C-alpha positions as a Python dict, from the first residue, in 0.01 Angstrom:
ca = {
    (1, 'X'): (0, 0, 0),
    (2, 'X'): (-362, -121, -7),
    (3, 'X'): (-502, -279, 307),
    (4, 'X'): (-819, -458, 413),
    (5, 'X'): (-992, -469, 748),
    (6, 'X'): (-1081, -834, 794),
    (7, 'X'): (-1260, -1045, 1051),
    (8, 'X'): (-1127, -1384, 952),
    (9, 'X'): (-963, -1585, 676),
    (10, 'X'): (-1013, -1956, 611),
    (11, 'X'): (-745, -2071, 371),
    (12, 'X'): (-925, -2385, 250),
    (13, 'X'): (-1299, -2437, 256),
    (14, 'X'): (-1548, -2633, 47),
    (15, 'X'): (-1865, -2474, 185),
    (16, 'X'): (-1837, -2108, 80),
    (17, 'X'): (-1905, -2142, -291),
    (18, 'X'): (-1811, -2383, -570),
    (19, 'X'): (-1512, -2609, -514),
    (20, 'X'): (-1217, -2554, -282),
    (21, 'X'): (-1196, -2188, -190),
    (22, 'X'): (-994, -1933, 5),
    (23, 'X'): (-1249, -1734, 205),
    (24, 'X'): (-1208, -1379, 335),
    (25, 'X'): (-1460, -1241, 588),
    (26, 'X'): (-1425, -864, 587),
    (27, 'X'): (-1491, -659, 898),
    (28, 'X'): (-1760, -390, 908),
    (29, 'X'): (-2122, -385, 797),
    (30, 'X'): (-2360, -88, 774),
    (31, 'X'): (-2663, -307, 689),
    (32, 'X'): (-2682, -509, 1013),
    (33, 'X'): (-2967, -744, 927),
    (34, 'X'): (-3188, -861, 1212),
    (35, 'X'): (-3095, -1219, 1297),
    (36, 'X'): (-2755, -1189, 1125),
    (37, 'X'): (-2533, -1493, 1177),
    (38, 'X'): (-2220, -1278, 1207),
    (39, 'X'): (-2290, -977, 1433),
    (40, 'X'): (-1927, -985, 1548),
    (41, 'X'): (-1834, -859, 1198),
    (42, 'X'): (-2051, -545, 1218),
    (43, 'X'): (-1820, -300, 1393),
    (44, 'X'): (-1634, -90, 1138),
    (45, 'X'): (-1324, -59, 1355),
    (46, 'X'): (-1306, -424, 1465),
    (47, 'X'): (-1106, -710, 1322),
    (48, 'X'): (-752, -661, 1199),
    (49, 'X'): (-574, -477, 920),
    (50, 'X'): (-407, -693, 656),
    (51, 'X'): (-198, -584, 361),
    (52, 'X'): (-344, -705, 31),
    (53, 'X'): (-2, -806, -104),
    (54, 'X'): (36, -1032, 200),
    (55, 'X'): (-303, -1194, 131),
    (56, 'X'): (-211, -1243, -236),
    (57, 'X'): (111, -1419, -130),
    (58, 'X'): (-89, -1637, 106),
    (59, 'X'): (-333, -1735, -170),
    (60, 'X'): (-41, -1822, -398),
    (61, 'X'): (112, -2038, -123),
    (62, 'X'): (-217, -2221, -72),
    (63, 'X'): (-247, -2279, -444),
    (64, 'X'): (106, -2418, -458),
    (65, 'X'): (19, -2681, -200),
    (66, 'X'): (-341, -2730, -319),
    (67, 'X'): (-353, -2695, -699),
    (68, 'X'): (-722, -2784, -690),
    (69, 'X'): (-795, -2443, -535),
    (70, 'X'): (-1091, -2310, -733),
    (71, 'X'): (-1110, -1951, -622),
    (72, 'X'): (-1161, -1689, -354),
    (73, 'X'): (-1481, -1594, -173),
    (74, 'X'): (-1553, -1255, -12),
    (75, 'X'): (-1804, -1252, 275),
    (76, 'X'): (-1868, -1033, 573),
    (77, 'X'): (-1940, -809, 722),
    (78, 'X'): (-2024, -630, 400),
    (79, 'X'): (-1773, -671, 116),
    (80, 'X'): (-1903, -367, -69),
    (81, 'X'): (-1802, -149, 226),
    (82, 'X'): (-1445, -222, 113),
    (83, 'X'): (-1527, -267, -253),
    (84, 'X'): (-1229, -88, -405),
    (85, 'X'): (-982, -272, -184),
    (86, 'X'): (-1145, -607, -263),
    (87, 'X'): (-1144, -524, -634),
    (88, 'X'): (-766, -480, -615),
    (89, 'X'): (-737, -821, -449),
    (90, 'X'): (-988, -974, -691),
    (91, 'X'): (-791, -853, -992),
    (92, 'X'): (-481, -1031, -859),
    (93, 'X'): (-691, -1342, -797),
    (94, 'X'): (-824, -1341, -1153),
    (95, 'X'): (-469, -1310, -1288),
    (96, 'X'): (-400, -1641, -1108),
    (97, 'X'): (-690, -1788, -1313),
    (98, 'X'): (-892, -1831, -994),
    (99, 'X'): (-1259, -1737, -960),
    (100, 'X'): (-1420, -1473, -740),
    (101, 'X'): (-1746, -1522, -549),
    (102, 'X'): (-1880, -1220, -361),
    (103, 'X'): (-2163, -1204, -108),
    (104, 'X'): (-2346, -880, -41),
    (105, 'X'): (-2638, -762, 168),
    (106, 'X'): (-2707, -500, -100),
    (107, 'X'): (-2934, -597, -387),
    (108, 'X'): (-2781, -638, -731),
    (109, 'X'): (-2978, -353, -888),
    (110, 'X'): (-2864, -117, -612),
    (111, 'X'): (-2502, -211, -677),
    (112, 'X'): (-2534, -207, -1055),
    (113, 'X'): (-2701, 135, -1065),
    (114, 'X'): (-2465, 292, -815),
    (115, 'X'): (-2219, 554, -934),
    (116, 'X'): (-1968, 428, -677),
    (117, 'X'): (-1650, 348, -871),
    (118, 'X'): (-1529, 85, -622),
    (119, 'X'): (-1862, -97, -635),
    (120, 'X'): (-1844, -120, -1013),
    (121, 'X'): (-1484, -239, -1001),
    (122, 'X'): (-1566, -521, -758),
    (123, 'X'): (-1872, -617, -964),
    (124, 'X'): (-1652, -631, -1274),
    (125, 'X'): (-1411, -875, -1108),
    (126, 'X'): (-1684, -1099, -960),
    (127, 'X'): (-1784, -1423, -1133),
    (128, 'X'): (-2073, -1512, -900),
    (129, 'X'): (-2254, -1258, -685),
    (130, 'X'): (-2496, -1374, -416),
    (131, 'X'): (-2695, -1068, -320),
    (132, 'X'): (-2967, -945, -90),
    (133, 'X'): (-3001, -889, 284),
    (134, 'X'): (-3069, -1172, 523),
    (135, 'X'): (-3443, -1154, 605),
    (136, 'X'): (-3521, -1349, 919),
    (137, 'X'): (-3886, -1408, 828),
    (138, 'X'): (-3769, -1569, 501),
    (139, 'X'): (-3506, -1792, 662),
    (140, 'X'): (-3436, -2083, 427),
    (141, 'X'): (-3135, -2314, 401),
    (142, 'X'): (-3268, -2531, 119),
    (143, 'X'): (-3042, -2365, -140),
    (144, 'X'): (-2661, -2363, -127),
    (145, 'X'): (-2475, -2071, 31),
    (146, 'X'): (-2783, -1860, 107),
    (147, 'X'): (-2969, -1794, 431),
    (148, 'X'): (-3305, -1655, 319),
    (149, 'X'): (-3538, -1698, 22),
    (150, 'X'): (-3494, -1344, -112),
    (151, 'X'): (-3123, -1385, -180),
    (152, 'X'): (-3029, -1436, -544),
    (153, 'X'): (-2748, -1586, -754),
    (154, 'X'): (-2605, -1356, -1022),
    (155, 'X'): (-2384, -1532, -1275),
    (156, 'X'): (-2187, -1231, -1395),
    (157, 'X'): (-1947, -1432, -1613),
    (158, 'X'): (-1964, -1773, -1778),
    (159, 'X'): (-1738, -1926, -1511),
    (160, 'X'): (-2022, -2086, -1314),
    (161, 'X'): (-2315, -2049, -1551),
    (162, 'X'): (-2352, -2429, -1573),
    (163, 'X'): (-2428, -2438, -1200),
    (164, 'X'): (-2752, -2244, -1245),
    (165, 'X'): (-2952, -2553, -1344),
    (166, 'X'): (-2789, -2767, -1075),
    (167, 'X'): (-2836, -2543, -771),
    (168, 'X'): (-3124, -2749, -622),
    (169, 'X'): (-2896, -3054, -613),
    (170, 'X'): (-2617, -2879, -420),
    (171, 'X'): (-2652, -2933, -47),
    (172, 'X'): (-2552, -2690, 224),
    (173, 'X'): (-2272, -2813, 448),
    (174, 'X'): (-2072, -2693, 743),
    (175, 'X'): (-1709, -2735, 839),
    (176, 'X'): (-1588, -2768, 1197),
    (177, 'X'): (-1230, -2689, 1292),
    (178, 'X'): (-1066, -2770, 1626),
    (179, 'X'): (-781, -2531, 1699),
    (180, 'X'): (-468, -2581, 1905),
    (181, 'X'): (-600, -2356, 2183),
    (182, 'X'): (-905, -2579, 2225),
    (183, 'X'): (-1154, -2348, 2056),
    (184, 'X'): (-1383, -2465, 1777),
    (185, 'X'): (-1489, -2260, 1478),
    (186, 'X'): (-1759, -2338, 1224),
    (187, 'X'): (-1829, -2201, 879),
    (188, 'X'): (-2089, -2285, 619),
    (189, 'X'): (-2463, -2325, 660),
    (190, 'X'): (-2650, -2523, 926),
    (191, 'X'): (-2948, -2489, 1153),
    (192, 'X'): (-2857, -2319, 1481),
    (193, 'X'): (-2972, -2623, 1680),
    (194, 'X'): (-2733, -2840, 1480),
    (195, 'X'): (-2445, -2606, 1553),
    (196, 'X'): (-2525, -2610, 1924),
    (197, 'X'): (-2516, -2988, 1917),
    (198, 'X'): (-2193, -3008, 1717),
    (199, 'X'): (-1999, -2740, 1898),
    (200, 'X'): (-2125, -2807, 2248),
    (201, 'X'): (-2169, -2556, 2526),
    (202, 'X'): (-1826, -2618, 2677),
    (203, 'X'): (-1635, -2446, 2397),
    (204, 'X'): (-1590, -2088, 2288),
    (205, 'X'): (-1791, -2071, 1965),
    (206, 'X'): (-1748, -1852, 1662),
    (207, 'X'): (-2010, -1901, 1389),
    (208, 'X'): (-1907, -1782, 1048),
    (209, 'X'): (-2205, -1814, 818),
    (210, 'X'): (-2356, -1578, 566),
}
């Protein structure tokens, strides 16, 4: 049985990569960028343990009700800290003819040149990699799905190659969800001041951005 330590799953989102996506935020990050949007995902022993077969079944169920589901996105935390486990999940995802988008605070060359088998397996299953640490002094939300100017798009397969020329025209967006217990969660990209305004100070807030 292969398991993942995750922080959060959003079953349907349109702001974490191309099209409608199933997004998995993994728990645990050794990089811990200054100004990180998701410090609650840093602790390696936080979050919850989920069986990969259970997640695969969940993705299939979402696809059955939403056939427009485009793919799955891995965020964090740091996905490459659980690279082998995510590669197992990604392989199942690709067999469903869905795409895989992976975010990483590691740079592409570091991943590519690594002898780490799990890293290479996850890279092999990834269609679009968005790589590089968040650098606070280079904060920039003008491009989709990235938080700082240094971060790069790596089109590792032809799946999204046509997007490369259209990236400047794709706007960042956020999604707000009101839950039954009265809490509000947000994911996507927005200026912090905008999130404060949208979420208000009277609610428990959980920001899930890259």
